[in-house]
PDB file of N, CA and C in Angstrom:
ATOM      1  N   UNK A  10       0.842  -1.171   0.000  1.00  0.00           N
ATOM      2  CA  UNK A  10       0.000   0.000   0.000  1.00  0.00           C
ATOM      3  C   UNK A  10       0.894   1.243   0.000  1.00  0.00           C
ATOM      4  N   UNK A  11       0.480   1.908  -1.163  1.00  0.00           N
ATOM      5  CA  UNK A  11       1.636   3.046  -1.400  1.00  0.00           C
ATOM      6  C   UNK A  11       1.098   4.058  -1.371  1.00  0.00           C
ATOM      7  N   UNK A  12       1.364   5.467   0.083  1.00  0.00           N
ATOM      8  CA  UNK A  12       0.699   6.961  -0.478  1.00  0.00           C
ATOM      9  C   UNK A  12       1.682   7.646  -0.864  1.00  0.00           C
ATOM     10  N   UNK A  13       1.100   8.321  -1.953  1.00  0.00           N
ATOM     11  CA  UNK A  13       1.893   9.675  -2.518  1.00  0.00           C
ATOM     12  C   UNK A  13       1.053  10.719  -2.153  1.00  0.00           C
ATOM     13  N   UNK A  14       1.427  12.422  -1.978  1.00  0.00           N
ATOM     14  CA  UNK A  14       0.895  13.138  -2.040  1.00  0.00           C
ATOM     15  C   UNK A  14       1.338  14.310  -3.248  1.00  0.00           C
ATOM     16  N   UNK A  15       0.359  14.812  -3.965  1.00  0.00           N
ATOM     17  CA  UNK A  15       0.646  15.753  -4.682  1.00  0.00           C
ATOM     18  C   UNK A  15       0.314  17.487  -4.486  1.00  0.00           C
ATOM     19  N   UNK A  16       1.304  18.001  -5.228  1.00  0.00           N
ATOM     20  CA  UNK A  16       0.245  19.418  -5.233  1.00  0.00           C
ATOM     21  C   UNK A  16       0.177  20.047  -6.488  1.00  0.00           C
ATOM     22  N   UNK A  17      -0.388  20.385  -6.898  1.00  0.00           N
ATOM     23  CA  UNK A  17      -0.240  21.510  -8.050  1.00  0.00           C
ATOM     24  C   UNK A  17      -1.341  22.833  -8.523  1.00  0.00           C
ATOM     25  N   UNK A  18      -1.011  23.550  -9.123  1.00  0.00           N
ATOM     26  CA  UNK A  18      -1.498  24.680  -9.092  1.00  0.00           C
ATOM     27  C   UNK A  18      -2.927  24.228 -10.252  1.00  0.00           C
ATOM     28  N   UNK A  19      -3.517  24.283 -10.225  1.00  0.00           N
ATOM     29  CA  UNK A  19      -5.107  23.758 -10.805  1.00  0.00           C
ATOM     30  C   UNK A  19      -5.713  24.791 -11.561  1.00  0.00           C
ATOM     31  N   UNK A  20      -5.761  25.947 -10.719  1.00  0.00           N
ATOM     32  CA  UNK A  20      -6.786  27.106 -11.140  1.00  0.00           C
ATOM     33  C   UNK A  20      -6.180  28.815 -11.096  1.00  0.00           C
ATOM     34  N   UNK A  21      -5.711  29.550 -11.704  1.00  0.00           N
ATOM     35  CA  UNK A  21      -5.216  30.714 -11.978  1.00  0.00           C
ATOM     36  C   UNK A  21      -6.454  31.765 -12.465  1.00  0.00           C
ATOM     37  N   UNK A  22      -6.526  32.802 -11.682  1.00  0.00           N
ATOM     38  CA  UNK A  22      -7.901  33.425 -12.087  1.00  0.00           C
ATOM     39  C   UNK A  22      -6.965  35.571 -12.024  1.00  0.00           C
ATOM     40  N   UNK A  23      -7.450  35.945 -12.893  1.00  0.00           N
ATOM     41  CA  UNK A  23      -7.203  37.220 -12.469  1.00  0.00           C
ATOM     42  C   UNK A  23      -8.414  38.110 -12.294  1.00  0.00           C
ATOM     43  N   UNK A  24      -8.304  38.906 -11.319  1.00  0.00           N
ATOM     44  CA  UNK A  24      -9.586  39.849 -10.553  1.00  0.00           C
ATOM     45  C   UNK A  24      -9.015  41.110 -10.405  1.00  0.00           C
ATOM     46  N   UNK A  25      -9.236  41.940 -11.278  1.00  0.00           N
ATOM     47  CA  UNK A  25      -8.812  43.166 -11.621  1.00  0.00           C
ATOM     48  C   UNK A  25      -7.403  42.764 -11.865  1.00  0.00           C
ATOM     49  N   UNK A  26      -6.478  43.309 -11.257  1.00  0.00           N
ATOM     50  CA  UNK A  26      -4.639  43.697 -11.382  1.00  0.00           C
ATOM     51  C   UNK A  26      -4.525  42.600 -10.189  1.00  0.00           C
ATOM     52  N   UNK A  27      -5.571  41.974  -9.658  1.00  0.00           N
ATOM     53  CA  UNK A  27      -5.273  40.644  -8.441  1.00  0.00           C
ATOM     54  C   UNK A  27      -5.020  39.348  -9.296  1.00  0.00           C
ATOM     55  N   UNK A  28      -4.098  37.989  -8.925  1.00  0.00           N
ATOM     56  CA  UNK A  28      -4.407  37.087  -9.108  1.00  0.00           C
ATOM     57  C   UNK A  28      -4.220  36.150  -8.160  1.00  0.00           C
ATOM     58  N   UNK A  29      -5.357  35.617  -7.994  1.00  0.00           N
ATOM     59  CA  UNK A  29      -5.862  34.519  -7.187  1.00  0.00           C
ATOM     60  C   UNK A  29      -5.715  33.102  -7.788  1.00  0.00           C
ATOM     61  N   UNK A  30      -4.416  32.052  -6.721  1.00  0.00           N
ATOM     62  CA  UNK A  30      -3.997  30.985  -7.076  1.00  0.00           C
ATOM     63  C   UNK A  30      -5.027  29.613  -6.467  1.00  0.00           C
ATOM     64  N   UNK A  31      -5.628  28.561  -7.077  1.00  0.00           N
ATOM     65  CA  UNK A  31      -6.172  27.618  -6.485  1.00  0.00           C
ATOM     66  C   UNK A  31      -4.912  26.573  -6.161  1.00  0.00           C
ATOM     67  N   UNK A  32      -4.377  25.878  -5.158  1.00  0.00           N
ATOM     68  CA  UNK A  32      -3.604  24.757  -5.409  1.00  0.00           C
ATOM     69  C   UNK A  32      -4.159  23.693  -4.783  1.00  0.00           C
ATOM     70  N   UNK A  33      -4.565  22.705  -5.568  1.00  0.00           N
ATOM     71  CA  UNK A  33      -4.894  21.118  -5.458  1.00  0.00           C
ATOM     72  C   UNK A  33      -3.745  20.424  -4.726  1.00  0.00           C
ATOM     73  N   UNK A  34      -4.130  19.728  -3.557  1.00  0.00           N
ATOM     74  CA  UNK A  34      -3.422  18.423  -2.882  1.00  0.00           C
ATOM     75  C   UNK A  34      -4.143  17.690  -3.131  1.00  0.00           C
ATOM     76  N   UNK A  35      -3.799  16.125  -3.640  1.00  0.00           N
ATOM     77  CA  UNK A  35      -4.074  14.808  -4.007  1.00  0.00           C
ATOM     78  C   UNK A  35      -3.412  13.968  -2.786  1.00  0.00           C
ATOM     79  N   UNK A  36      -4.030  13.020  -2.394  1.00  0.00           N
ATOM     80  CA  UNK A  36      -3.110  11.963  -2.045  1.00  0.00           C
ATOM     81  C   UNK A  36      -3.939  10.261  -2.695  1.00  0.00           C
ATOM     82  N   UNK A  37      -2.996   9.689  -2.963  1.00  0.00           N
ATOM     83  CA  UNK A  37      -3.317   8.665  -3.730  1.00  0.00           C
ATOM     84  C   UNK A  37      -3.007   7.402  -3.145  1.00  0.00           C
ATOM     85  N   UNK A  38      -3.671   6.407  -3.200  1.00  0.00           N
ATOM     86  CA  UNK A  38      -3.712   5.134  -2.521  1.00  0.00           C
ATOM     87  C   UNK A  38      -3.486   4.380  -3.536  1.00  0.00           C
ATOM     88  N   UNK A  39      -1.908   3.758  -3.800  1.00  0.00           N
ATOM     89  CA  UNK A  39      -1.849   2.608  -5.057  1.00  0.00           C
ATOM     90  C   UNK A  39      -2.561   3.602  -5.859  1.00  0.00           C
ATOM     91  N   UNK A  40      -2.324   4.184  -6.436  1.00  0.00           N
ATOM     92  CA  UNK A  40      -2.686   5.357  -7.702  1.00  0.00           C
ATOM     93  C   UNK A  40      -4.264   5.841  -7.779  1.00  0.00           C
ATOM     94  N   UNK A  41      -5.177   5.392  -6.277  1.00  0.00           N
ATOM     95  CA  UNK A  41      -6.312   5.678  -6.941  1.00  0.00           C
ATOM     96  C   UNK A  41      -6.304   7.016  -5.750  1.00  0.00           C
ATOM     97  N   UNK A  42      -7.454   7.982  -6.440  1.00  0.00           N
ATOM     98  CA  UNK A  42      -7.229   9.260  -5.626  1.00  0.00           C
ATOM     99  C   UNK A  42      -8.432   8.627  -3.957  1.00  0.00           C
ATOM    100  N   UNK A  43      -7.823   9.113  -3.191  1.00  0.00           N
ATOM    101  CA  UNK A  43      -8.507   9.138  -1.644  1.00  0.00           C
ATOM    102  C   UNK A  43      -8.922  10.228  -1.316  1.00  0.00           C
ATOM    103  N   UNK A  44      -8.285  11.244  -1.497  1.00  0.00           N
ATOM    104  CA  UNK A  44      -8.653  12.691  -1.172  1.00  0.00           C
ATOM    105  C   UNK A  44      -7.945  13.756  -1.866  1.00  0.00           C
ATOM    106  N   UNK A  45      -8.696  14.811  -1.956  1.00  0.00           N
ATOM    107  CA  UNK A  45      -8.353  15.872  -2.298  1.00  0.00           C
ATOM    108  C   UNK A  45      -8.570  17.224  -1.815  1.00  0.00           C
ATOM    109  N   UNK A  46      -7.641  18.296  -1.717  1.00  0.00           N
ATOM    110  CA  UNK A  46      -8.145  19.588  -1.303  1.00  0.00           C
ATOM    111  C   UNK A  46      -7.371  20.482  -1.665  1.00  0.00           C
ATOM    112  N   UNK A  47      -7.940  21.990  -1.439  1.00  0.00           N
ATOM    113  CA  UNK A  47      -7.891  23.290  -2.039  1.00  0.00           C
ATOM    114  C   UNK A  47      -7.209  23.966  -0.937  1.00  0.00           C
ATOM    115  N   UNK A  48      -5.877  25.141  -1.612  1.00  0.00           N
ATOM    116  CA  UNK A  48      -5.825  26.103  -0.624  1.00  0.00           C
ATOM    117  C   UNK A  48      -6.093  27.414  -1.503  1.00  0.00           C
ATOM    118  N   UNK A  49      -6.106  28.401  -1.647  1.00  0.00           N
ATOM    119  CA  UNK A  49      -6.224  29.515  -2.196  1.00  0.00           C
ATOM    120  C   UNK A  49      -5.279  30.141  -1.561  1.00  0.00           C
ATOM    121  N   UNK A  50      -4.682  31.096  -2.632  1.00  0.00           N
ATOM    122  CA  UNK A  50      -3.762  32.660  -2.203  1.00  0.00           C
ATOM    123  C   UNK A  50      -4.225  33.566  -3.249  1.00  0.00           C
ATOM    124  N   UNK A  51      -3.716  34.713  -2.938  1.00  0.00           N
ATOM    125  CA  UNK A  51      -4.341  35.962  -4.044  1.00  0.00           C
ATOM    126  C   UNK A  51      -2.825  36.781  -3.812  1.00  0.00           C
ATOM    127  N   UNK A  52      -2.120  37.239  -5.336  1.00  0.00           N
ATOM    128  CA  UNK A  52      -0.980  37.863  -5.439  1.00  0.00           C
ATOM    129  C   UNK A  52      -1.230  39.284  -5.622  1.00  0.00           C
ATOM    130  N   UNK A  53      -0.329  40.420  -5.195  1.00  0.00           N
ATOM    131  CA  UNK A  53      -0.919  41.346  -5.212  1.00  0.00           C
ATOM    132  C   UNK A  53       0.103  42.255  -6.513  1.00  0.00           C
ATOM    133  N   UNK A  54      -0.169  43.001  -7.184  1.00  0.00           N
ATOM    134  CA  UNK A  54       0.936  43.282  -7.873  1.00  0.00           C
ATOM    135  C   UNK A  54       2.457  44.181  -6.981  1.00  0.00           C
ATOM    136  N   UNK A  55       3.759  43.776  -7.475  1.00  0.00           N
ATOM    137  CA  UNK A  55       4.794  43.867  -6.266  1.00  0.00           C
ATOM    138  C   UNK A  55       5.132  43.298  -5.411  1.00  0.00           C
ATOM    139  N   UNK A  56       4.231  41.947  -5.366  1.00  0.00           N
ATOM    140  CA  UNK A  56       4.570  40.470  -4.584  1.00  0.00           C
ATOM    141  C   UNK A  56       5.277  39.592  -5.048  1.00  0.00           C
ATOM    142  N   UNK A  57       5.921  39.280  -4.387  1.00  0.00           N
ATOM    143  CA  UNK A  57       7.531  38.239  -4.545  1.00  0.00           C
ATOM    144  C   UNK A  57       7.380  36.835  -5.175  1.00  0.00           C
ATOM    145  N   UNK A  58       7.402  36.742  -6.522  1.00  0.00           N
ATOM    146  CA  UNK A  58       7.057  35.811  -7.439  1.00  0.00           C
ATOM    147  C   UNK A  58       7.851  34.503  -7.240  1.00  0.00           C
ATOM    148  N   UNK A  59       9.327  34.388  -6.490  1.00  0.00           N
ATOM    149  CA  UNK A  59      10.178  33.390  -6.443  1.00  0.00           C
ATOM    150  C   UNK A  59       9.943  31.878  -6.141  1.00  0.00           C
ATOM    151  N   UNK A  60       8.777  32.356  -5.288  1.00  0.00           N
ATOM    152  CA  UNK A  60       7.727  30.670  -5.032  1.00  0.00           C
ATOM    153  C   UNK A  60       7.124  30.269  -5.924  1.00  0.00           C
ATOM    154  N   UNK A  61       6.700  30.824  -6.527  1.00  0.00           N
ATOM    155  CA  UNK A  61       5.601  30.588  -7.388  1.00  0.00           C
ATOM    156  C   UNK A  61       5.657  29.410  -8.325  1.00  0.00           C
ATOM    157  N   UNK A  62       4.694  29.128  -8.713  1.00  0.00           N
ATOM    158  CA  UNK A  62       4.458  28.102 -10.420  1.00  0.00           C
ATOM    159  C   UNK A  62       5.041  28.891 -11.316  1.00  0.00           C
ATOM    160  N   UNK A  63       5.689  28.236 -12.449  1.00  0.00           N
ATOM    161  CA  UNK A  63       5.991  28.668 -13.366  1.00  0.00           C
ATOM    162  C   UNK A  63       5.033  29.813 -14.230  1.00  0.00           C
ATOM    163  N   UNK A  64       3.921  28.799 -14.242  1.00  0.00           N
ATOM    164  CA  UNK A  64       2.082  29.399 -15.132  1.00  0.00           C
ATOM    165  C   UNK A  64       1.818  30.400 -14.345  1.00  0.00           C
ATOM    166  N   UNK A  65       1.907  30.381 -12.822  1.00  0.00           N
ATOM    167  CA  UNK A  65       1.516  31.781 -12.448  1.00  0.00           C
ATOM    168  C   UNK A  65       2.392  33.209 -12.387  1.00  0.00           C
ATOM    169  N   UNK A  66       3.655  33.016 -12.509  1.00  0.00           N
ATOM    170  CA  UNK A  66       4.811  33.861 -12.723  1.00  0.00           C
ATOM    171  C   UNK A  66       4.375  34.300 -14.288  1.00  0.00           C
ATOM    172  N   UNK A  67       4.199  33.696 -15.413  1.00  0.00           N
ATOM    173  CA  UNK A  67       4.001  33.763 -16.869  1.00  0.00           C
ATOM    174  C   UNK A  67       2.752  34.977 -16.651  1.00  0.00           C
ATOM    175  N   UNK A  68       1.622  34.533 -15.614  1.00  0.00           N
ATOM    176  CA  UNK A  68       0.310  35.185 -15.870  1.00  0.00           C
ATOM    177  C   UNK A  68       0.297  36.899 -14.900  1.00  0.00           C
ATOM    178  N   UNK A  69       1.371  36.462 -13.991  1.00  0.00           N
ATOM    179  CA  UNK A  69       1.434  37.378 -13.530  1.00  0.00           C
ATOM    180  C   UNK A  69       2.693  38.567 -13.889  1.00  0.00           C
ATOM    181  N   UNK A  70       3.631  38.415 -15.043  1.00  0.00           N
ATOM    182  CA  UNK A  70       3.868  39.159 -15.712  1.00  0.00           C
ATOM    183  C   UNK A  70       3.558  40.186 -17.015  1.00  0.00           C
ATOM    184  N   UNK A  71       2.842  38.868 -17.568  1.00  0.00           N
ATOM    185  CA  UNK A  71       2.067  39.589 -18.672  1.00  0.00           C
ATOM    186  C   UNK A  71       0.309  40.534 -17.929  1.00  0.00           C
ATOM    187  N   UNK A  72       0.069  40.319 -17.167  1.00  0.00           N
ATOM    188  CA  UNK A  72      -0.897  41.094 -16.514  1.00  0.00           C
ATOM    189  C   UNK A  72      -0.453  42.229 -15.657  1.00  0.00           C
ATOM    190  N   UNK A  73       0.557  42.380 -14.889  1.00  0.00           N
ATOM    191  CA  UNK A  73       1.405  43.206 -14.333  1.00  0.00           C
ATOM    192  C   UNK A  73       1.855  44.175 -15.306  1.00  0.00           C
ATOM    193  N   UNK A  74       2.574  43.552 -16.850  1.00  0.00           N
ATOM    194  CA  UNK A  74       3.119  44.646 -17.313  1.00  0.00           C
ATOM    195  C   UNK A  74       1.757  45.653 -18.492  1.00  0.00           C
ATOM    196  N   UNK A  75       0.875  45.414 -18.294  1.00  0.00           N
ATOM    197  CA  UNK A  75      -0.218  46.281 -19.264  1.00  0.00           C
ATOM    198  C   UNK A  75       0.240  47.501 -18.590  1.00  0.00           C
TER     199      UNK A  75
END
C-alpha cells in the first residue's frame, strides 16, 4: 500500500490587477485518488514571485506589465 501526495497549481484566475492561485493536494492510494483539497492565495501586484508556479509567474507578468 503506497501513499503519494501531490500538489499543483489547478486554477489561476485574475480579478482586476489581483491574481488569485487555487492549489490542489491529491493523495493517492496505489494510484487511486482518496482525497483531495484546495488552498487559495491571491498575489498582489509587487509580490515576490520566487515561489511561485511557473504558469503563475508567466500570468502574472504579462498582466502586471499592461
Amino acid at each position: 500500500m503506497a501513499l503519494t501526495e501531490t500538489q499543483s497549481v489547478d486554477v489561476v484566475e485574475v480579478v482586476g490587477s489581483n491574481i488569485q492561485v487555487r492549489t490542489a493536494t491529491i493523495i493517492l492510494r496505489d494510484d487511486v485518488e482518496i482525497s483531495r483539497s484546495f488552498h487559495r492565495h491571491v498575489l498582489a501586484q509587487g509580490d515576490d514571485l520566487s515561489s511561485q508556479d511557473p504558469k503563475v509567474v508567466a500570468i502574472a507578468t504579462a498582466v502586471w506589465s499592461l
